[in-house]
Coordinates of C-alpha atoms in Angstrom, one line a residue:
Chain U
M402 CA 23.2 -7.5 -11.7
T403 CA 23.5 -8.5 -15.3
H404 CA 20.5 -6.6 -16.6
H405 CA 22.7 -3.7 -17.5
A406 CA 25.3 -5.4 -19.6
K407 CA 23.0 -5.9 -22.5
P408 CA 22.5 -3.1 -25.1
R409 CA 19.5 -0.9 -24.4
P410 CA 16.6 -1.8 -26.6
F411 CA 15.6 1.9 -27.2
T412 CA 17.0 5.4 -27.6
L413 CA 15.0 8.1 -25.9
E414 CA 13.5 9.1 -29.2
E415 CA 12.5 5.6 -30.1
L416 CA 11.0 5.1 -26.6
T417 CA 8.9 8.3 -27.0
A418 CA 7.8 7.4 -30.5
Y419 CA 6.8 3.9 -29.3
L420 CA 4.7 5.3 -26.5
V421 CA 2.9 7.8 -28.7
D422 CA 2.1 5.0 -31.0
V423 CA 0.9 2.5 -28.4
F424 CA -0.7 4.9 -25.9
P425 CA -1.7 7.9 -28.0
Q426 CA -4.4 9.1 -25.4
I427 CA -1.6 9.8 -22.9
W428 CA 1.6 10.5 -24.8
S429 CA 0.4 12.4 -27.9
R430 CA -0.9 15.4 -25.8
G431 CA 2.5 16.4 -24.8
D432 CA 1.6 16.8 -21.1
Y433 CA 4.0 13.9 -20.2
S434 CA 7.5 13.6 -21.6
I435 CA 10.6 11.6 -20.8
D436 CA 13.5 13.6 -19.4
D437 CA 15.9 10.7 -19.0
V438 CA 16.3 6.9 -18.9
G439 CA 19.1 4.9 -17.3
P440 CA 19.8 1.5 -15.9
M441 CA 16.7 0.4 -14.0
S442 CA 15.5 4.0 -13.9
A443 CA 13.6 6.7 -15.8
T444 CA 12.6 10.4 -15.2
V445 CA 9.3 11.5 -16.6
R446 CA 7.9 15.1 -16.5
L447 CA 4.3 16.3 -16.2
A448 CA 4.1 19.8 -17.8
Y449 CA 2.4 22.3 -15.6
H450 CA -1.1 23.1 -16.9
P451 CA -4.1 24.6 -15.0
D452 CA -6.3 21.5 -15.9
H453 CA -4.4 19.4 -13.4
L454 CA -5.2 21.8 -10.6
R455 CA -7.4 21.2 -7.5
P456 CA -8.8 24.1 -5.6
G457 CA -5.9 25.8 -4.0
G458 CA -3.7 25.5 -7.1
T459 CA -2.0 22.2 -6.7
I460 CA -1.7 19.3 -9.2
S461 CA -4.3 16.7 -8.7
G462 CA -3.8 13.3 -7.1
P463 CA -4.8 11.4 -10.3
A464 CA -2.2 13.4 -12.2
M465 CA 0.4 12.4 -9.7
F466 CA -0.7 8.8 -9.8
T467 CA -0.5 8.8 -13.6
L468 CA 3.0 10.4 -13.5
S469 CA 4.2 7.7 -11.1
D470 CA 2.7 4.9 -13.2
L471 CA 4.2 6.2 -16.4
A472 CA 7.7 6.7 -14.9
L473 CA 7.8 3.1 -13.7
Y474 CA 6.3 1.9 -17.0
V475 CA 9.0 3.7 -19.0
A476 CA 11.8 2.3 -16.7
I477 CA 10.5 -1.2 -17.3
L478 CA 10.0 -0.7 -21.1
H479 CA 13.6 0.7 -21.3
E480 CA 15.0 -2.5 -19.7
L481 CA 12.8 -5.1 -21.4
G482 CA 12.0 -3.6 -24.8
R483 CA 8.6 -3.7 -26.4
V484 CA 6.7 -5.5 -23.6
K485 CA 3.5 -3.7 -24.6
L486 CA 1.3 -5.8 -22.4
A487 CA 3.2 -5.2 -19.1
V488 CA 0.4 -4.5 -16.6
T489 CA 0.3 -2.5 -13.4
T490 CA -0.8 -4.9 -10.7
S491 CA -0.7 -2.5 -7.8
L492 CA 0.3 1.0 -6.9
T493 CA 0.6 2.7 -3.5
I494 CA 1.0 6.4 -3.4
N495 CA 1.7 8.7 -0.4
F496 CA 0.9 12.3 -0.9
L497 CA 3.4 14.3 1.2
R498 CA 3.2 18.0 0.3
K499 CA 1.2 20.1 -2.1
P500 CA 3.2 20.3 -5.3
E501 CA 4.0 23.8 -6.6
P502 CA 2.3 25.2 -9.7
R503 CA 5.2 24.1 -11.8
D504 CA 6.3 21.0 -13.8
L505 CA 6.2 17.9 -11.7
I506 CA 9.1 15.4 -12.1
G507 CA 8.8 11.7 -11.4
R508 CA 12.1 9.8 -10.8
A509 CA 11.5 6.1 -11.0
K510 CA 13.9 3.4 -9.9
L511 CA 13.3 -0.3 -10.3
I512 CA 14.1 -2.3 -7.2
K513 CA 13.2 -5.7 -8.7
L514 CA 13.1 -6.9 -12.2
G515 CA 12.2 -10.5 -12.2
K516 CA 10.9 -12.8 -15.0
R517 CA 7.3 -12.4 -13.9
L518 CA 7.2 -9.3 -11.7
A519 CA 8.9 -5.9 -11.6
V520 CA 8.7 -3.6 -8.6
G521 CA 9.8 0.0 -8.5
E522 CA 9.5 3.2 -6.5
V523 CA 9.0 6.8 -7.7
A524 CA 9.8 10.1 -6.0
L525 CA 7.8 13.1 -7.3
F526 CA 9.3 16.6 -7.0
S527 CA 8.1 20.0 -8.2
E528 CA 10.8 21.3 -10.6
G529 CA 13.5 23.1 -8.6
S530 CA 12.3 21.8 -5.2
D531 CA 14.2 19.2 -3.1
E532 CA 11.2 18.3 -1.0
M533 CA 9.4 15.2 -2.2
A534 CA 5.8 16.0 -3.1
A535 CA 4.7 12.3 -3.3
H536 CA 6.2 8.8 -3.2
A537 CA 4.8 5.8 -4.9
T538 CA 5.6 2.1 -5.1
G539 CA 4.3 0.0 -8.0
T540 CA 4.3 -3.6 -9.0
Y541 CA 4.0 -4.8 -12.7
S542 CA 3.3 -8.2 -14.2
I543 CA 5.7 -9.1 -17.0
P544 CA 4.1 -11.1 -19.8
A545 CA 5.6 -14.4 -20.7
K546 CA 7.8 -14.4 -23.9
G547 CA 5.1 -15.7 -26.2
D548 CA 2.8 -12.9 -25.3
E549 CA 5.2 -10.0 -26.1
G550 CA 4.2 -7.4 -28.6
A551 CA 5.6 -7.6 -32.1
Chain E
M664 CA -21.3 4.1 16.1
T665 CA -23.0 7.5 16.6
H666 CA -22.0 9.0 13.2
H667 CA -25.3 7.9 11.7
A668 CA -27.7 9.4 14.2
K669 CA -27.1 13.0 13.0
P670 CA -29.0 14.3 10.0
R671 CA -27.1 13.9 6.7
P672 CA -25.7 17.3 5.7
F673 CA -26.5 16.9 2.0
T674 CA -29.0 15.5 -0.4
L675 CA -27.6 13.7 -3.4
E676 CA -28.4 16.7 -5.6
E677 CA -26.8 19.1 -3.2
L678 CA -23.7 16.9 -3.0
T679 CA -23.4 16.8 -6.8
A680 CA -23.9 20.5 -7.1
Y681 CA -21.3 21.2 -4.4
L682 CA -18.8 19.0 -6.2
V683 CA -19.4 20.6 -9.6
D684 CA -18.9 24.0 -7.9
V685 CA -15.7 23.1 -6.0
F686 CA -14.0 20.6 -8.5
P687 CA -15.4 21.7 -11.9
Q688 CA -12.5 20.1 -13.8
I689 CA -13.7 16.6 -12.7
W690 CA -17.4 16.9 -11.9
S691 CA -18.6 19.2 -14.7
R692 CA -17.7 16.8 -17.5
G693 CA -20.3 14.3 -16.6
D694 CA -17.9 11.3 -16.7
Y695 CA -18.2 10.7 -13.0
S696 CA -21.6 10.7 -11.2
I697 CA -22.9 9.7 -7.8
D698 CA -25.2 6.7 -7.9
D699 CA -25.8 6.6 -4.2
V700 CA -24.7 7.6 -0.7
G701 CA -25.5 6.0 2.6
P702 CA -24.1 5.8 6.1
M703 CA -20.3 5.7 5.8
S704 CA -20.6 4.7 2.1
A705 CA -20.9 6.0 -1.4
T706 CA -21.3 4.6 -4.9
V707 CA -19.7 6.6 -7.8
R708 CA -19.9 5.7 -11.5
L709 CA -17.5 6.3 -14.3
A710 CA -19.3 6.4 -17.6
Y711 CA -17.8 4.3 -20.3
H712 CA -16.0 6.5 -22.9
P713 CA -13.2 5.4 -25.3
D714 CA -10.8 8.0 -23.9
H715 CA -10.3 6.0 -20.8
L716 CA -9.1 3.0 -22.8
R717 CA -5.7 1.5 -22.9
P718 CA -4.7 -0.7 -25.9
G719 CA -6.8 -3.9 -25.5
G720 CA -9.9 -1.9 -24.7
T721 CA -9.8 -1.6 -21.0
I722 CA -10.3 1.4 -18.7
S723 CA -7.0 3.0 -17.7
G724 CA -5.4 2.6 -14.3
P725 CA -5.5 6.4 -13.7
A726 CA -9.2 6.4 -14.4
M727 CA -9.7 3.6 -11.9
F728 CA -7.5 5.5 -9.4
T729 CA -9.6 8.6 -9.9
L730 CA -12.9 6.7 -9.4
S731 CA -11.6 5.1 -6.2
D732 CA -10.5 8.5 -4.8
L733 CA -13.7 10.2 -5.7
A734 CA -15.9 7.5 -4.2
L735 CA -14.0 7.7 -0.9
Y736 CA -14.1 11.5 -1.0
V737 CA -17.9 11.6 -1.6
A738 CA -18.4 9.1 1.3
I739 CA -16.4 11.4 3.6
L740 CA -18.1 14.6 2.4
H741 CA -21.5 13.0 2.9
E742 CA -20.6 12.2 6.5
L743 CA -18.8 15.5 7.4
G744 CA -20.4 18.1 5.3
R745 CA -18.5 20.8 3.4
V746 CA -15.0 19.8 4.4
K747 CA -13.6 21.0 1.2
L748 CA -10.0 20.8 2.2
A749 CA -10.1 17.1 3.1
V750 CA -6.9 15.8 1.5
T751 CA -5.9 12.3 0.2
T752 CA -2.9 11.2 2.2
S753 CA -2.4 7.8 0.6
L754 CA -4.0 5.4 -1.7
T755 CA -3.2 1.8 -2.5
I756 CA -4.8 0.2 -5.5
N757 CA -4.7 -3.5 -6.6
F758 CA -5.7 -4.1 -10.2
L759 CA -7.4 -7.5 -10.3
R760 CA -9.0 -8.0 -13.7
K761 CA -9.4 -6.0 -16.9
P762 CA -12.6 -4.0 -16.6
E763 CA -15.1 -4.5 -19.4
P764 CA -15.8 -1.7 -22.0
R765 CA -18.8 -0.7 -19.8
D766 CA -19.5 1.8 -17.0
L767 CA -17.3 1.2 -14.0
I768 CA -18.9 1.4 -10.5
G769 CA -16.9 2.2 -7.4
R770 CA -18.4 1.2 -4.1
A771 CA -16.7 3.0 -1.2
K772 CA -17.1 2.1 2.5
L773 CA -15.4 4.1 5.3
I774 CA -13.8 1.8 7.9
K775 CA -12.6 4.6 10.1
L776 CA -13.9 8.2 10.5
G777 CA -11.8 9.8 13.2
K778 CA -11.3 13.4 14.1
R779 CA -8.1 13.8 12.1
L780 CA -8.1 10.7 9.8
A781 CA -10.5 8.8 7.7
V782 CA -9.8 5.5 6.1
G783 CA -11.9 3.6 3.6
E784 CA -11.9 0.9 1.0
V785 CA -13.4 0.8 -2.5
A786 CA -14.4 -2.1 -4.7
L787 CA -14.6 -1.5 -8.4
F788 CA -16.9 -3.5 -10.7
S789 CA -17.8 -3.3 -14.3
E790 CA -21.5 -2.7 -14.5
G791 CA -23.3 -6.0 -14.4
S792 CA -20.3 -8.0 -13.3
D793 CA -19.8 -9.5 -9.9
E794 CA -16.0 -10.0 -10.2
M795 CA -14.0 -7.1 -8.7
A796 CA -11.9 -5.3 -11.3
A797 CA -9.9 -3.4 -8.7
H798 CA -9.7 -2.8 -5.0
A799 CA -8.4 0.3 -3.3
T800 CA -7.7 1.6 0.2
G801 CA -7.3 5.3 0.9
T802 CA -6.5 7.5 3.8
Y803 CA -7.6 11.1 4.2
S804 CA -6.6 13.9 6.5
I805 CA -9.5 15.8 8.0
P806 CA -8.9 19.5 8.5
A807 CA -9.4 21.0 12.0
K808 CA -12.7 22.8 12.6
G809 CA -11.3 26.3 11.9
D810 CA -10.1 25.3 8.4
E811 CA -13.4 24.0 7.1
G812 CA -14.9 25.5 4.0
A813 CA -17.7 28.1 4.4
Chain M
M1439 CA -16.8 -18.4 -10.4
T1440 CA -15.9 -22.1 -10.8
H1441 CA -13.3 -22.3 -8.0
H1442 CA -15.9 -23.5 -5.6
A1443 CA -17.3 -26.4 -7.5
K1444 CA -14.3 -28.6 -6.9
P1445 CA -14.0 -30.6 -3.6
R1446 CA -12.0 -28.8 -0.9
P1447 CA -8.6 -30.3 -0.6
F1448 CA -8.5 -30.1 3.2
T1449 CA -10.6 -30.5 6.2
L1450 CA -10.0 -27.9 9.0
E1451 CA -8.0 -30.5 11.0
E1452 CA -5.9 -31.5 8.0
L1453 CA -5.2 -27.9 7.2
T1454 CA -4.1 -27.2 10.8
A1455 CA -1.9 -30.4 10.9
Y1456 CA -0.3 -29.4 7.6
L1457 CA 0.5 -25.9 8.9
V1458 CA 2.0 -27.2 12.2
D1459 CA 4.1 -29.6 10.1
V1460 CA 5.3 -27.0 7.6
F1461 CA 5.5 -23.8 9.7
P1462 CA 6.1 -25.2 13.2
Q1463 CA 7.6 -21.9 14.5
I1464 CA 4.3 -20.2 14.1
W1465 CA 1.6 -22.9 14.3
S1466 CA 2.9 -25.2 17.0
R1467 CA 2.8 -22.5 19.7
G1468 CA -1.0 -22.4 19.7
D1469 CA -1.2 -18.6 19.5
Y1470 CA -2.7 -18.7 16.1
S1471 CA -5.6 -21.1 15.2
I1472 CA -8.0 -21.5 12.4
D1473 CA -11.6 -20.7 13.3
D1474 CA -13.2 -21.4 10.0
V1475 CA -12.5 -21.8 6.2
G1476 CA -14.9 -21.3 3.4
P1477 CA -15.0 -20.6 -0.3
M1478 CA -12.3 -18.0 -1.0
S1479 CA -12.2 -17.2 2.7
A1480 CA -10.7 -18.0 6.1
T1481 CA -11.0 -16.8 9.7
V1482 CA -7.9 -17.1 11.9
R1483 CA -7.6 -16.2 15.6
L1484 CA -4.7 -14.7 17.6
A1485 CA -5.2 -15.8 21.2
Y1486 CA -4.7 -12.9 23.7
H1487 CA -1.4 -13.0 25.4
P1488 CA 0.5 -10.2 27.2
D1489 CA 3.6 -10.8 25.0
H1490 CA 1.8 -9.2 22.0
L1491 CA 1.2 -6.0 23.9
R1492 CA 2.7 -2.6 23.3
P1493 CA 2.7 0.0 26.1
G1494 CA -0.9 1.0 26.6
G1495 CA -2.1 -2.6 26.5
T1496 CA -2.8 -3.2 22.8
I1497 CA -1.7 -6.0 20.5
S1498 CA 1.4 -5.1 18.5
G1499 CA 1.5 -4.1 14.9
P1500 CA 3.7 -7.1 14.0
A1501 CA 1.2 -9.5 15.6
M1502 CA -1.5 -7.9 13.5
F1503 CA 0.6 -8.1 10.4
T1504 CA 1.2 -11.8 11.1
L1505 CA -2.4 -12.5 11.7
S1506 CA -3.4 -10.8 8.4
D1507 CA -0.7 -12.7 6.5
L1508 CA -1.7 -16.1 8.0
A1509 CA -5.4 -15.6 7.4
L1510 CA -4.8 -14.9 3.7
Y1511 CA -2.3 -17.7 3.5
V1512 CA -4.8 -20.2 5.0
A1513 CA -7.5 -19.0 2.5
I1514 CA -5.2 -19.6 -0.4
L1515 CA -4.0 -23.0 0.9
H1516 CA -7.6 -24.0 1.4
E1517 CA -8.4 -23.2 -2.2
L1518 CA -5.3 -24.6 -3.9
G1519 CA -4.1 -27.4 -1.7
R1520 CA -0.6 -28.0 -0.6
V1521 CA 1.1 -25.1 -2.4
K1522 CA 3.7 -24.8 0.3
L1523 CA 5.8 -22.4 -1.6
A1524 CA 3.2 -19.7 -2.1
V1525 CA 5.0 -16.5 -1.2
T1526 CA 3.7 -13.2 0.1
T1527 CA 4.7 -10.5 -2.4
S1528 CA 3.2 -7.5 -0.7
L1529 CA 1.1 -6.5 2.2
T1530 CA -0.5 -3.2 3.0
I1531 CA -2.0 -2.8 6.5
N1532 CA -4.0 0.2 7.9
F1533 CA -4.2 0.3 11.7
L1534 CA -7.5 1.8 12.6
R1535 CA -8.2 1.5 16.3
K1536 CA -6.3 0.0 19.3
P1537 CA -7.4 -3.6 19.6
E1538 CA -8.8 -4.6 22.9
P1539 CA -6.9 -6.9 25.3
R1540 CA -8.8 -9.9 23.9
D1541 CA -8.4 -12.4 21.1
L1542 CA -8.0 -10.8 17.7
I1543 CA -9.9 -12.3 14.8
G1544 CA -8.8 -12.0 11.2
R1545 CA -11.4 -12.5 8.5
A1546 CA -9.7 -13.0 5.1
K1547 CA -11.5 -12.9 1.7
L1548 CA -9.7 -13.6 -1.6
I1549 CA -10.7 -11.1 -4.2
K1550 CA -8.6 -12.7 -7.0
L1551 CA -7.3 -16.2 -7.4
G1552 CA -5.4 -16.3 -10.7
K1553 CA -2.9 -18.8 -12.0
R1554 CA 0.1 -16.8 -10.9
L1555 CA -1.2 -14.2 -8.4
A1556 CA -3.7 -14.3 -5.5
V1557 CA -5.0 -11.1 -3.9
G1558 CA -7.1 -10.8 -0.7
E1559 CA -8.2 -8.5 2.0
V1560 CA -8.4 -9.1 5.7
A1561 CA -10.5 -7.3 8.4
L1562 CA -9.2 -7.6 12.0
F1563 CA -11.6 -7.3 14.9
S1564 CA -11.2 -7.8 18.6
E1565 CA -13.5 -10.6 19.7
G1566 CA -17.0 -9.3 20.4
S1567 CA -16.3 -5.9 18.7
D1568 CA -17.9 -4.8 15.5
E1569 CA -15.4 -2.0 14.9
M1570 CA -12.5 -2.9 12.6
A1571 CA -9.1 -2.7 14.4
A1572 CA -7.1 -3.0 11.2
H1573 CA -7.5 -3.8 7.5
A1574 CA -4.9 -5.4 5.3
T1575 CA -4.6 -6.2 1.6
G1576 CA -2.1 -8.8 0.5
T1577 CA -0.7 -10.2 -2.8
Y1578 CA 0.7 -13.7 -3.1
S1579 CA 2.7 -15.4 -5.9
I1580 CA 1.4 -18.8 -6.8
P1581 CA 4.2 -21.2 -7.8
A1582 CA 3.9 -23.0 -11.2
K1583 CA 2.6 -26.6 -11.1
G1584 CA 6.0 -28.2 -11.2
D1585 CA 7.2 -26.4 -8.1
E1586 CA 4.3 -27.5 -5.8
G1587 CA 5.1 -29.3 -2.6
A1588 CA 4.7 -33.0 -2.6
Chain Q
M173 CA 14.5 21.9 6.0
T174 CA 15.1 23.1 9.5
H175 CA 14.6 19.8 11.3
H176 CA 18.4 19.2 11.3
A177 CA 19.6 22.4 12.8
K178 CA 18.3 21.6 16.3
P179 CA 20.5 19.4 18.6
R180 CA 19.6 15.7 18.5
P181 CA 17.6 14.7 21.5
F182 CA 19.3 11.4 22.0
T183 CA 22.6 9.7 21.8
L184 CA 22.6 6.2 20.3
E185 CA 23.0 4.7 23.8
E186 CA 20.2 6.8 25.3
L187 CA 17.9 5.9 22.4
T188 CA 18.6 2.2 22.9
A189 CA 18.1 2.4 26.7
Y190 CA 14.8 4.3 26.2
L191 CA 13.5 1.7 23.8
V192 CA 14.5 -1.2 26.1
D193 CA 12.6 0.6 28.9
V194 CA 9.5 1.4 26.9
F195 CA 9.2 -1.7 24.6
P196 CA 11.0 -4.4 26.6
Q197 CA 9.2 -7.2 24.7
I198 CA 11.0 -6.2 21.5
W199 CA 14.2 -4.5 22.5
S200 CA 15.4 -6.4 25.6
R201 CA 15.8 -9.7 23.6
G202 CA 18.8 -8.3 21.7
D203 CA 17.4 -9.5 18.3
Y204 CA 17.0 -6.0 17.1
S205 CA 19.7 -3.3 17.6
I206 CA 20.4 0.2 16.3
D207 CA 23.4 0.4 13.9
D208 CA 23.2 4.1 13.3
V209 CA 21.0 7.2 13.4
G210 CA 21.3 10.4 11.4
P211 CA 19.2 13.3 10.2
M212 CA 15.8 11.9 9.2
S213 CA 17.2 8.4 9.1
A214 CA 18.1 5.3 11.1
T215 CA 19.6 1.9 10.4
V216 CA 18.3 -1.1 12.5
R217 CA 19.6 -4.6 12.4
L218 CA 17.9 -7.9 13.0
A219 CA 20.4 -10.5 14.2
Y220 CA 20.2 -13.8 12.3
H221 CA 18.5 -16.5 14.3
P222 CA 16.9 -19.7 13.1
D223 CA 13.5 -18.8 14.8
H224 CA 12.9 -16.2 12.1
L225 CA 13.1 -18.8 9.4
R226 CA 10.4 -20.0 7.1
P227 CA 10.8 -23.4 5.3
G228 CA 13.6 -22.8 2.8
G229 CA 15.8 -21.0 5.3
T230 CA 14.7 -17.4 4.8
I231 CA 13.7 -14.7 7.4
S232 CA 9.9 -14.5 7.9
G233 CA 7.7 -11.8 6.5
P234 CA 6.6 -10.8 10.0
A235 CA 10.2 -10.4 11.1
M236 CA 10.8 -8.1 8.0
F237 CA 7.7 -6.2 8.8
T238 CA 8.9 -5.7 12.4
L239 CA 12.3 -4.6 11.3
S240 CA 10.8 -2.0 8.9
D241 CA 8.5 -0.6 11.5
L242 CA 11.2 -0.4 14.1
A243 CA 13.7 1.3 11.8
L244 CA 11.1 4.0 10.9
Y245 CA 10.1 4.3 14.6
V246 CA 13.7 4.9 15.6
A247 CA 14.2 7.5 12.9
I248 CA 11.1 9.4 14.1
L249 CA 12.1 9.1 17.8
H250 CA 15.5 10.4 17.0
E251 CA 14.1 13.5 15.4
L252 CA 11.3 14.2 17.8
G253 CA 12.5 12.9 21.2
R254 CA 10.4 10.9 23.6
V255 CA 7.2 10.7 21.6
K256 CA 6.3 7.4 23.1
L257 CA 2.8 7.4 21.8
A258 CA 3.7 7.8 18.1
V259 CA 1.6 5.2 16.4
T260 CA 2.0 3.3 13.1
T261 CA -1.1 4.2 11.0
S262 CA -0.1 2.2 7.9
L263 CA 2.6 0.1 6.4
T264 CA 3.1 -1.3 2.9
I265 CA 5.8 -3.8 2.4
N266 CA 7.0 -5.4 -0.9
F267 CA 8.9 -8.6 -0.6
L268 CA 11.5 -8.6 -3.4
R269 CA 14.0 -11.5 -2.8
K270 CA 14.5 -14.2 -0.3
P271 CA 16.8 -12.7 2.4
E272 CA 20.0 -14.7 3.1
P273 CA 20.5 -16.6 6.4
R274 CA 22.4 -13.6 7.7
D275 CA 21.7 -10.5 9.6
L276 CA 19.1 -8.3 8.0
I277 CA 19.7 -4.5 7.8
G278 CA 16.8 -2.0 7.6
R279 CA 17.8 1.5 6.4
A280 CA 14.9 3.9 7.1
K281 CA 14.7 7.4 5.7
L282 CA 11.9 9.9 6.6
I283 CA 10.4 11.6 3.6
K284 CA 7.9 13.7 5.5
L285 CA 8.0 14.9 9.1
G286 CA 5.0 17.0 9.7
K287 CA 3.3 18.2 12.9
R288 CA 0.7 15.4 12.8
L289 CA 2.1 12.8 10.3
A290 CA 5.4 11.3 9.5
V291 CA 6.1 9.2 6.4
G292 CA 9.2 7.2 5.7
E293 CA 10.6 4.4 3.6
V294 CA 12.8 1.5 4.5
A295 CA 15.1 -0.6 2.3
L296 CA 16.0 -4.1 3.7
F297 CA 19.2 -5.8 2.8
S298 CA 20.9 -9.0 3.9
E299 CA 24.3 -8.1 5.4
G300 CA 26.8 -7.8 2.6
S301 CA 24.3 -7.9 -0.2
D302 CA 23.5 -4.9 -2.4
E303 CA 20.2 -6.4 -3.7
M304 CA 17.2 -5.2 -1.7
A305 CA 15.3 -8.0 0.0
A306 CA 12.2 -5.9 0.8
H307 CA 11.0 -2.3 0.6
A308 CA 8.5 -0.7 3.0
T309 CA 6.7 2.6 3.3
G310 CA 5.1 3.5 6.6
T311 CA 3.0 6.4 8.0
Y312 CA 2.9 7.4 11.6
S313 CA 0.6 9.6 13.6
I314 CA 2.4 12.1 15.8
P315 CA 0.7 12.9 19.1
A316 CA -0.1 16.5 19.9
K317 CA 2.3 18.3 22.4
G318 CA 0.1 17.7 25.4
D319 CA 0.1 13.9 24.9
E320 CA 3.9 13.5 24.7
G321 CA 5.6 11.2 27.2
A322 CA 7.4 12.8 30.1

């Protein structure tokens, strides 16, 4: 694959600053943060906070959906640069085990990065656990060149 | 199907009060409300609010995921009564069109209500629009009798 | 929606003849046949045959997958004409009840028909039953104009 | 995880013989064969054969669906023994690249093996390729003890 030969368009700090700028509702609160990015991959963290809880003390399904979507979005952004209009076209999530009342880590891996479509999967783990809490697969529409953000 | 012969366990007001009691984080804010319930079905509304917006002025994917999950959950609750431990096991959502900056309506329909597993689909529409904004399918694990909430 | 104003590109007979010509492995055996097509919709039938059975006498999952995919494909083809390179990009199927040892009917409905992407859902029923045996959602990539079949 | 401490219920030969016995329609033709099984995993092969082809020379979507389902089924069977009524409850497949006209390999990995529900994912590769052709996630209902095959 030749995607990885090119220079990365972003450092981790630039990536975070860009996301805070473009999606302030999500990224300026500090709940979500980027742990790491790599070729075709990204790791995003959801800080533990009682507001994400359902009865029984686990992190909510919507919070897990959001973490999955963000981790895939960051992996795509890191590969493609400022594609601010990239759009989630579908997401399938399987909830496997109740997450612990700890930070939740989403490890995203892109399995296809085409001209029009990106597909990736995400494994969610409670920090320090090696049992997957949830697994998601997402598809993203890549805007054509002319539509990219400035 | 014989599900519908039995008396409904809840009025709309009781259902809402129960949800506010059990999931206060979601239901006490007033963003989500139940428009209607019926046999194997429920309609839930997400009030328009700028916080759900992405750049470009549309309601966020996570907000649409949440609306889908809640609409299915309400439809199951209405059929089964206080099954407070019913758990989402999977959800697949297809994002079809940008929702308008208006209330978003989720119309859930159960397509299976077994002893252990419920399956349903949800169509999301911006209020006043007849073009589907998103479509979701969800599966739910039904707890055994002994585990039901009081 | 303006899709429906234009003349249909195919009669039912032309559609079937085209499919037999382009996908002889599937359509020339006579297992699958088109019951009906309409605006943004198609109904495809899988004739009952013991080869589709699993132990216990039900039609196999792969046969139900195939029926779902074909019904959506026919609905797209009927709308767009000879787009012979339209490609399934994803399919999610929920198996709800054991189908009966009878013909299985797939009713497909397109919920989005964009320039690049079509999305639809399919409900599968055993002939004469009103309980859904399976439900599927599929996404299809639409080739650009220049790539269309002759 | 304690699943792996127990002795495996099957050798590879016993597993294949059992499948040929129980699902002769699929396993006696020789198209599908088990390459390997391991803890929570299985690798199943679809032999290249022109009948699986679509126009353009690629293996059909239904054949890829079947391979995904079989690989997950074998992984579950290998863990649980003769659970002949284990039932696919859902499968989501993303088609990523046209497979080559060569054998197609499905590598299944279980990500949850509960008492009632198993969940796994499968990566499909053309033999000799390191680019994923398709990715699937499947869920399976595990029958209660009393319903297990003899």
